[in-house]
Amino acid sequence: MLLRYVIVCFIALSFAACSSGIKPEKKDGFLKVDGQHFVDSKGRQVILSGINFISKDPNENYMPPQGKKTFEQFKKWGFNCIRLGIIWDGLEPRPGEYNEAYLKEIDKRIDWAREQGLYVFLDMHQDLYGAKFSDGAPDWATLDEGQPHHQGAVWSDSYLISPAVQTAFDNFWNNSPAPDGIGVQDHYANLWQYIARRYADNTTVIGYDIMNEPFMGSSAQKVMPLMLGAYAQVLAEETGQMPPSAEELEAMWASEESRLKALEFIASKEKYSKVVDAVYDLSADFERTHLQAMYQKVADAIREVDTNHILFFNHNYFVNTGVLTALEATTLPDGTRDPQVAYAAHGYDLVVDTKEVENPSYERVEFIFERIAESGQRMNMPVLLGEWGALHGKSSKMVETAQHLVSLIEKHNFSNTYWAHYSDIADYPYFQNALIRPFPQVISGNLIGYDYDFETGKFTMQWEEEAGVQAPTIIYLPWLSSLSEEISIIPESEKLETEQLKDSDAGWLLIPPSEKGGQRSLSLQFLLQDKEEYLIIEQ
């Protein structure tokens, strides 16, 4: 009863004391990697949770028009990390010439994040290689050799059917000379070194996402025959009939409607794994040679000027489907493993970017996330799910889909940045009823697990507290006014505090560390009937 009384009193006092707003906790020092965890300068594990913030539009100068108030809102939503998209075409419009005006706009967003206590990592984004086809590389670095460009039923089909896109990637992996005679990949590494030198001492910037969804080029022509062949074999085993012909399989994949119908058959983990694992050898060969070598070249360039920031490595495009990655950590000049590396995986079901985005196979998505977790463990790196979601629509099914994805992120203790912010995202029920939720931002020790039950409003958490850590564990709470006084923490803590954000019902629960360390648990309850209903879900 005493503990309960103390908690209630502190909550009441906090509401009164924080009406003018609480400044975010100052982030001293660099965020680092310790095994499979991100840790701050106080020795606490950090769970990064945030959103992608990007413009792919040259008419916007590759920078979202939303301003400083958007970053204030990010904090209120509980985000502590922004994946800030940057575009090669905007950064290096001509070989070796860097766009200072664009870099100053990037600086401005980083400053806004710093003012709100948010971390930033920079994502060198590309889709279909370059601005000539979508976004990414400048035209001078797009060595497509005059090959034709083709589009398919879904935008990403161009990776598989466009000779121009594939040839441009081939020349990038082969480091073919740009118009100035310098290899196009060398230009890419030099650009990253220029960026790293600029932010080498900036503690708001936590690292560099070297390339978004790298694609293997023309060797990808072998992928679909392997996958479709495996699909045909699974189909034949299931039905006892002759497998479909190559022509029938190609026709099946040609339209979005028939493709979605085919995906229904491989909704189980067992069937799906047989299909995606058919391309593992091809995928692994590309990653072990071309992709690993590029990451090492860029890592070498960055480490010449910056040894503090984390290097985030994204697997190749096809690993998004659940193929195991073959990547390894890059090495330092002395040949030892670079300790400041992280796995920036992307996780989407195959229905993403289609009309069936709200109807994924839950089992298939679980398989993809399990594969990501397995790879993070193998590489002994923290996992930051750099992209997930890409949801749209206001139906109740979309809320359910989003909540399922969030439950998987919590199950694996992934850090994450949702894809992606858009101007009216707060008007979508899935956003307010799935992405906005309580979660542990920093932990005085090692997180064992946590869970938020969307149906009951109950939040639970377990962690192994380290005796030497003196700073508090901090839990983001979206609805302080709906927080029940029934808070259970074991072992008991005499001083729990909340800090409320200005002009918001959100804030944080601060749990001071015990002197002895050891395993601790927390359970708290939100009274959902008291929680503000933000939106009416369209049926």
Coordinates of C-alpha atoms in Angstrom, one line a residue, residues 80-517:
N80 CA 13.3 8.9 -30.1
C81 CA 14.9 8.2 -33.4
I82 CA 14.6 9.5 -37.0
R83 CA 15.8 7.7 -40.1
L84 CA 16.6 10.8 -42.2
G85 CA 16.6 10.1 -45.9
I86 CA 19.3 11.8 -48.0
I87 CA 19.7 11.4 -51.8
W88 CA 22.9 11.1 -53.7
D89 CA 21.4 13.1 -56.6
G90 CA 20.9 16.0 -54.2
L91 CA 24.3 15.7 -52.5
E92 CA 26.6 15.3 -55.5
P93 CA 24.9 16.9 -58.6
R94 CA 28.2 16.8 -60.5
P95 CA 31.2 14.5 -60.0
G96 CA 33.1 15.5 -56.9
E97 CA 31.0 18.6 -56.2
Y98 CA 29.0 18.6 -53.0
N99 CA 25.8 20.6 -52.6
E100 CA 26.3 22.8 -49.5
A101 CA 22.8 24.2 -49.6
Y102 CA 21.3 20.7 -49.4
L103 CA 23.7 19.8 -46.6
K104 CA 22.7 22.8 -44.6
E105 CA 19.0 21.7 -44.9
I106 CA 20.1 18.3 -43.5
D107 CA 22.0 20.2 -40.7
K108 CA 18.8 22.1 -39.9
R109 CA 16.8 18.8 -39.4
I110 CA 19.5 17.4 -37.2
D111 CA 19.4 20.5 -35.1
W112 CA 15.6 20.2 -34.8
A113 CA 16.1 16.6 -33.6
R114 CA 18.7 17.6 -31.1
E115 CA 16.4 20.3 -29.6
Q116 CA 13.8 17.5 -29.0
G117 CA 16.2 14.9 -27.7
L118 CA 15.9 12.7 -30.8
Y119 CA 18.6 10.6 -32.4
V120 CA 19.1 10.7 -36.1
F121 CA 20.8 8.3 -38.5
L122 CA 21.3 9.2 -42.1
D123 CA 19.9 6.9 -44.8
M124 CA 21.5 7.1 -48.3
H125 CA 18.3 6.2 -50.1
Q126 CA 17.8 4.7 -53.5
D127 CA 14.9 3.1 -55.4
L128 CA 15.6 1.6 -58.8
Y129 CA 19.2 2.9 -58.5
G130 CA 18.8 6.5 -59.5
A131 CA 16.9 9.7 -60.2
K132 CA 16.6 8.7 -63.9
F133 CA 14.2 5.8 -62.9
S134 CA 13.0 6.8 -59.4
D135 CA 15.4 8.2 -56.8
G136 CA 19.0 7.8 -55.7
A137 CA 22.1 8.3 -57.9
P138 CA 22.5 11.4 -60.1
D139 CA 22.3 10.9 -63.9
W140 CA 26.1 11.2 -64.3
A141 CA 26.5 8.1 -62.0
T142 CA 23.8 6.1 -63.7
L143 CA 25.8 4.1 -66.3
D144 CA 22.9 2.3 -68.0
E145 CA 24.7 2.0 -71.4
G146 CA 21.5 3.2 -73.1
Q147 CA 19.5 0.1 -72.1
P148 CA 15.7 0.3 -72.2
H149 CA 13.8 0.9 -68.9
H150 CA 10.6 -1.2 -68.3
Q151 CA 7.9 -0.9 -65.7
G152 CA 5.6 -3.6 -64.3
A153 CA 2.4 -4.1 -62.4
V154 CA 4.1 -2.9 -59.2
W155 CA 6.8 -0.2 -59.1
S156 CA 9.5 -2.5 -57.8
D157 CA 9.0 -4.9 -60.7
S158 CA 11.4 -2.7 -62.6
Y159 CA 14.2 -4.2 -60.5
L160 CA 13.5 -7.5 -62.2
I161 CA 12.5 -6.4 -65.7
S162 CA 14.4 -3.2 -66.5
P163 CA 17.7 -3.8 -68.3
A164 CA 18.6 -0.1 -67.6
V165 CA 18.2 -0.5 -63.9
Q166 CA 20.1 -3.8 -63.8
T167 CA 23.0 -2.4 -66.0
A168 CA 23.3 0.7 -63.8
F169 CA 23.7 -1.6 -60.7
D170 CA 26.2 -3.8 -62.6
N171 CA 28.4 -0.8 -63.3
F172 CA 28.2 0.3 -59.7
W173 CA 29.3 -3.0 -58.4
N174 CA 32.1 -3.2 -61.0
N175 CA 33.2 0.3 -60.0
S176 CA 33.0 1.4 -63.7
P177 CA 34.5 4.9 -64.4
A178 CA 32.2 7.9 -64.2
P179 CA 32.6 10.7 -66.7
D180 CA 35.6 12.1 -64.8
G181 CA 37.4 8.7 -64.9
I182 CA 36.9 7.9 -61.2
G183 CA 35.0 4.7 -60.4
V184 CA 31.4 5.3 -59.6
Q185 CA 31.6 3.3 -56.4
D186 CA 34.7 5.3 -55.4
H187 CA 32.6 8.4 -55.8
Y188 CA 30.0 6.9 -53.5
A189 CA 32.7 6.1 -50.8
N190 CA 34.2 9.6 -51.1
L191 CA 30.7 11.1 -50.6
W192 CA 30.2 9.1 -47.5
Q193 CA 33.6 10.2 -46.2
Y194 CA 32.6 13.9 -46.8
I195 CA 29.4 13.4 -44.9
A196 CA 31.1 11.5 -42.0
R197 CA 33.7 14.3 -41.7
R198 CA 30.9 16.8 -41.4
Y199 CA 29.2 14.9 -38.5
A200 CA 32.1 13.2 -36.9
D201 CA 31.6 15.1 -33.6
N202 CA 27.8 15.3 -33.7
T203 CA 26.2 13.2 -30.9
T204 CA 22.7 13.6 -32.2
V205 CA 23.7 11.7 -35.4
I206 CA 24.2 8.1 -34.3
G207 CA 25.3 6.6 -37.6
Y208 CA 25.1 6.0 -41.3
D209 CA 22.8 3.7 -43.2
I210 CA 25.2 3.1 -46.1
M211 CA 22.7 2.1 -48.8
N212 CA 19.0 1.5 -48.9
E213 CA 18.0 -2.0 -50.2
P214 CA 21.1 -2.7 -52.4
F215 CA 20.1 -4.6 -55.5
M216 CA 22.4 -7.2 -57.2
G217 CA 21.9 -6.1 -60.8
S218 CA 21.6 -8.4 -63.8
S219 CA 22.3 -11.6 -61.8
A220 CA 18.8 -11.0 -60.4
Q221 CA 17.5 -12.4 -63.6
K222 CA 18.2 -15.8 -62.1
V223 CA 16.1 -15.1 -59.0
M224 CA 12.5 -15.4 -60.2
P225 CA 13.2 -18.7 -62.1
L226 CA 14.6 -20.2 -58.9
M227 CA 11.7 -18.9 -56.8
L228 CA 9.0 -19.9 -59.3
G229 CA 10.6 -23.3 -59.8
A230 CA 10.5 -23.9 -56.0
Y231 CA 6.9 -22.6 -56.0
A232 CA 6.0 -25.1 -58.7
Q233 CA 7.6 -27.9 -56.8
V234 CA 5.7 -27.1 -53.6
L235 CA 2.5 -26.9 -55.5
A236 CA 3.1 -30.3 -57.1
E237 CA 3.9 -31.8 -53.7
E238 CA 0.7 -30.4 -52.2
T239 CA -1.7 -31.3 -55.1
G240 CA -0.1 -34.4 -56.5
Q241 CA -0.3 -32.9 -60.0
M242 CA 2.3 -32.0 -62.5
P243 CA 3.9 -28.7 -61.8
P244 CA 2.9 -25.7 -63.9
S245 CA 5.1 -24.9 -66.9
A246 CA 7.6 -22.0 -67.0
E247 CA 5.1 -20.1 -69.2
E248 CA 2.3 -20.6 -66.8
L249 CA 4.4 -19.5 -63.9
E250 CA 5.5 -16.3 -65.7
A251 CA 1.8 -15.5 -66.5
M252 CA 0.9 -16.1 -62.9
W253 CA 3.4 -13.5 -61.8
A254 CA 2.7 -11.0 -64.5
S255 CA -0.4 -9.4 -63.0
E256 CA -1.0 -8.1 -59.5
E257 CA -4.3 -10.0 -59.2
S258 CA -2.9 -13.5 -60.1
R259 CA 0.3 -12.8 -58.1
L260 CA -1.7 -12.2 -55.0
K261 CA -3.8 -15.3 -55.5
A262 CA -0.5 -17.3 -55.9
L263 CA 0.8 -15.9 -52.6
E264 CA -2.2 -17.3 -50.7
F265 CA -0.8 -20.8 -51.3
I266 CA 2.5 -20.0 -49.6
A267 CA 1.2 -18.4 -46.5
S268 CA 2.6 -21.0 -44.1
K269 CA 6.2 -20.8 -42.8
E270 CA 6.9 -24.4 -44.1
K271 CA 5.8 -23.7 -47.7
Y272 CA 7.2 -20.2 -47.8
S273 CA 10.6 -21.1 -46.6
K274 CA 11.0 -23.7 -49.4
V275 CA 10.4 -20.9 -51.9
V276 CA 12.7 -18.2 -50.5
D277 CA 15.5 -20.5 -49.6
A278 CA 15.8 -21.6 -53.2
V279 CA 17.6 -18.3 -53.8
Y280 CA 19.9 -18.3 -50.8
D281 CA 23.1 -19.4 -52.6
L282 CA 22.6 -16.7 -55.3
S283 CA 21.8 -14.0 -52.7
A284 CA 24.7 -15.1 -50.4
D285 CA 27.2 -15.1 -53.3
F286 CA 26.3 -11.5 -54.2
E287 CA 26.4 -10.4 -50.5
R288 CA 29.8 -12.1 -49.8
T289 CA 31.4 -10.6 -52.8
H290 CA 30.0 -7.3 -54.2
L291 CA 28.0 -6.0 -51.3
Q292 CA 30.4 -6.9 -48.5
A293 CA 33.3 -5.4 -50.6
M294 CA 31.3 -2.1 -51.1
Y295 CA 30.4 -1.9 -47.4
Q296 CA 34.1 -2.4 -46.5
K297 CA 35.2 0.3 -49.0
V298 CA 32.7 2.8 -47.6
A299 CA 33.6 1.7 -44.0
D300 CA 37.3 2.3 -44.7
A301 CA 36.5 5.8 -46.1
I302 CA 34.4 6.7 -43.1
R303 CA 36.8 5.3 -40.5
E304 CA 39.5 7.6 -41.8
V305 CA 37.6 10.6 -40.5
D306 CA 35.1 9.2 -38.0
T307 CA 35.5 6.3 -35.5
N308 CA 32.6 7.2 -33.3
H309 CA 29.4 6.6 -35.3
I310 CA 27.6 3.4 -36.0
L311 CA 27.7 1.9 -39.5
F312 CA 24.2 0.5 -40.4
F313 CA 24.2 -2.3 -43.0
N314 CA 21.1 -3.2 -44.9
H315 CA 20.9 -6.6 -46.5
N316 CA 20.3 -7.0 -50.3
Y317 CA 16.8 -6.3 -51.7
F318 CA 15.8 -10.0 -51.9
V319 CA 16.5 -10.6 -48.2
N320 CA 13.5 -8.4 -47.5
T321 CA 11.5 -11.5 -48.3
G322 CA 13.0 -13.7 -45.5
V323 CA 16.1 -15.1 -47.2
L324 CA 18.9 -15.3 -44.7
T325 CA 21.6 -12.6 -45.1
A326 CA 25.2 -13.6 -45.5
L327 CA 26.6 -10.3 -44.5
E328 CA 29.3 -10.0 -41.8
A329 CA 30.7 -7.1 -39.8
T330 CA 33.2 -4.9 -41.6
T331 CA 36.8 -4.8 -40.2
L332 CA 39.1 -2.0 -39.0
P333 CA 42.4 -1.3 -40.7
D334 CA 44.2 -3.7 -38.3
G335 CA 41.9 -6.5 -39.5
T336 CA 39.8 -6.7 -36.3
R337 CA 36.1 -6.5 -36.3
D338 CA 34.6 -3.0 -36.2
P339 CA 32.6 -3.0 -33.0
Q340 CA 30.3 -0.1 -34.0
V341 CA 28.2 -1.9 -36.6
A342 CA 24.4 -2.7 -36.6
Y343 CA 22.0 -4.7 -38.8
A344 CA 19.5 -2.2 -40.4
A345 CA 17.2 -4.9 -41.7
H346 CA 13.9 -4.3 -43.6
G347 CA 10.9 -6.4 -43.1
Y348 CA 7.8 -6.5 -45.3
D349 CA 5.4 -9.1 -46.4
L350 CA 5.1 -9.7 -50.1
V351 CA 1.7 -7.9 -50.3
V352 CA 3.3 -4.5 -49.5
D353 CA 2.7 -1.9 -52.2
T354 CA -0.3 -3.8 -53.4
K355 CA -4.1 -3.4 -52.8
E356 CA -3.9 -6.3 -50.3
V357 CA -1.4 -4.6 -48.0
E358 CA -3.8 -4.9 -45.0
N359 CA -4.2 -8.6 -45.5
P360 CA -0.7 -10.1 -45.1
S361 CA 0.0 -13.6 -44.1
Y362 CA 0.7 -13.3 -40.4
E363 CA 2.6 -16.5 -40.4
R364 CA 4.7 -15.4 -43.3
V365 CA 5.5 -12.1 -41.7
E366 CA 6.5 -13.9 -38.5
F367 CA 8.9 -16.0 -40.5
I368 CA 10.5 -12.9 -42.0
F369 CA 11.0 -11.3 -38.6
E370 CA 12.3 -14.6 -37.2
R371 CA 14.9 -14.7 -40.0
I372 CA 16.0 -11.1 -39.2
A373 CA 16.4 -12.0 -35.5
E374 CA 18.4 -15.1 -36.4
S375 CA 20.7 -13.1 -38.6
G376 CA 21.3 -10.5 -36.0
Q377 CA 22.2 -13.2 -33.5
R378 CA 24.6 -14.8 -36.0
M379 CA 26.4 -11.5 -36.7
N380 CA 26.2 -10.5 -33.0
M381 CA 24.8 -7.1 -33.9
P382 CA 21.8 -5.1 -32.7
V383 CA 18.9 -5.1 -35.1
L384 CA 17.3 -1.9 -36.1
L385 CA 14.3 -2.6 -38.4
G386 CA 15.0 0.4 -40.6
E387 CA 11.8 -0.1 -42.6
W388 CA 8.5 -1.9 -41.9
G389 CA 4.8 -1.2 -42.4
A390 CA 4.2 1.0 -45.4
L391 CA 0.6 0.9 -44.4
H392 CA -2.3 2.9 -45.7
G393 CA -6.1 3.0 -45.3
K394 CA -8.3 3.6 -42.4
S395 CA -10.0 0.3 -41.9
S396 CA -10.2 -1.7 -38.7
K397 CA -8.3 -4.5 -40.5
M398 CA -5.4 -2.1 -41.0
V399 CA -5.3 -1.4 -37.3
E400 CA -5.2 -5.2 -36.6
T401 CA -2.4 -5.6 -39.2
A402 CA -0.3 -2.8 -37.6
Q403 CA -0.8 -4.1 -34.1
H404 CA 0.4 -7.5 -35.2
L405 CA 3.5 -6.0 -36.7
V406 CA 4.2 -4.0 -33.5
S407 CA 3.7 -7.2 -31.4
L408 CA 6.5 -8.9 -33.5
I409 CA 8.8 -5.9 -32.9
E410 CA 8.2 -6.2 -29.2
K411 CA 8.6 -10.0 -29.2
H412 CA 12.1 -9.6 -30.7
N413 CA 13.1 -6.4 -28.8
F414 CA 13.9 -4.8 -32.2
S415 CA 14.7 -1.2 -32.5
N416 CA 12.7 0.2 -35.4
T417 CA 11.8 3.2 -37.7
Y418 CA 8.4 3.0 -39.4
W419 CA 8.1 3.5 -43.1
A420 CA 7.2 6.4 -43.4
H421 CA 6.1 9.8 -42.3
Y422 CA 3.6 11.7 -44.4
S423 CA 1.8 14.9 -43.6
D424 CA -1.6 13.5 -42.4
I425 CA -0.3 10.3 -40.8
A426 CA -1.9 11.2 -37.5
D427 CA -5.3 11.0 -39.1
Y428 CA -5.0 7.2 -39.6
P429 CA -6.4 4.9 -37.0
Y430 CA -3.6 2.3 -37.3
F431 CA -1.1 5.1 -36.4
Q432 CA -2.9 6.2 -33.3
N433 CA -3.9 2.7 -32.2
A434 CA -0.8 0.8 -32.9
L435 CA 2.3 2.9 -33.4
I436 CA 1.5 5.1 -30.5
R437 CA 2.0 2.9 -27.5
P438 CA 4.1 2.6 -24.3
F439 CA 7.6 1.2 -24.6
P440 CA 10.9 1.3 -22.8
Q441 CA 13.2 3.9 -24.3
V442 CA 16.3 3.3 -22.0
I443 CA 16.9 0.5 -19.6
S444 CA 19.3 0.5 -16.7
G445 CA 20.7 -2.8 -17.7
N446 CA 19.5 -5.4 -20.2
L447 CA 16.0 -5.7 -21.5
I448 CA 14.6 -9.2 -21.2
G449 CA 11.2 -8.5 -22.7
Y450 CA 8.2 -6.2 -22.8
D451 CA 4.6 -6.2 -24.1
Y452 CA 1.7 -3.9 -24.5
D453 CA -1.7 -5.5 -24.8
F454 CA -3.8 -3.3 -27.1
E455 CA -7.0 -5.1 -25.9
T456 CA -6.6 -4.7 -22.2
G457 CA -4.2 -1.6 -21.9
K458 CA -1.7 -3.6 -19.8
F459 CA 2.0 -2.9 -20.2
T460 CA 4.6 -5.4 -18.8
M461 CA 8.3 -5.4 -18.8
Q462 CA 11.2 -7.4 -17.4
W463 CA 14.9 -6.4 -17.3
E464 CA 18.2 -7.4 -15.7
E465 CA 19.4 -4.3 -13.9
E466 CA 23.2 -3.7 -13.7
A467 CA 24.3 -2.6 -10.3
G468 CA 26.8 -0.1 -11.6
V469 CA 24.3 1.9 -13.7
Q470 CA 23.2 5.0 -11.8
A471 CA 20.7 6.6 -14.3
P472 CA 17.0 5.7 -14.4
T473 CA 15.1 3.4 -16.7
I474 CA 12.7 5.5 -18.8
I475 CA 9.3 4.3 -20.1
Y476 CA 7.4 6.3 -22.7
L477 CA 3.7 6.7 -21.6
P478 CA 1.3 8.1 -24.2
W479 CA -1.7 8.7 -22.0
L480 CA -0.7 9.9 -18.5
S481 CA -4.3 10.9 -17.6
S482 CA -5.4 7.3 -18.2
L483 CA -2.7 5.6 -16.2
S484 CA -4.1 3.6 -13.3
E485 CA -2.6 3.9 -9.8
E486 CA -2.2 0.2 -9.8
I487 CA 1.5 0.1 -10.7
S488 CA 3.5 -2.9 -9.7
I489 CA 7.3 -2.9 -9.7
I490 CA 9.5 -5.7 -8.3
P491 CA 11.7 -5.1 -6.3
E492 CA 9.9 -2.1 -5.0
S493 CA 11.1 1.4 -5.7
E494 CA 10.4 4.2 -3.3
K495 CA 10.7 7.0 -5.9
L496 CA 8.9 6.7 -9.1
E497 CA 8.4 9.9 -11.1
T498 CA 6.6 10.9 -14.2
E499 CA 7.5 13.8 -16.5
Q500 CA 4.8 15.2 -18.7
L501 CA 5.3 16.8 -22.1
K502 CA 4.1 20.3 -22.7
D503 CA 0.7 20.5 -24.4
S504 CA 0.4 16.8 -24.4
D505 CA -1.0 13.9 -22.4
A506 CA 2.2 12.0 -23.0
G507 CA 5.3 11.7 -20.9
W508 CA 7.7 9.3 -19.2
L509 CA 7.9 7.1 -16.2
L510 CA 11.3 7.2 -14.5
I511 CA 12.4 4.2 -12.5
P512 CA 15.5 4.8 -10.4
P513 CA 18.0 2.0 -10.3
S514 CA 18.2 -0.2 -7.2
E515 CA 21.5 -0.5 -5.5
K516 CA 21.9 -4.2 -5.9
G517 CA 20.9 -4.7 -9.5

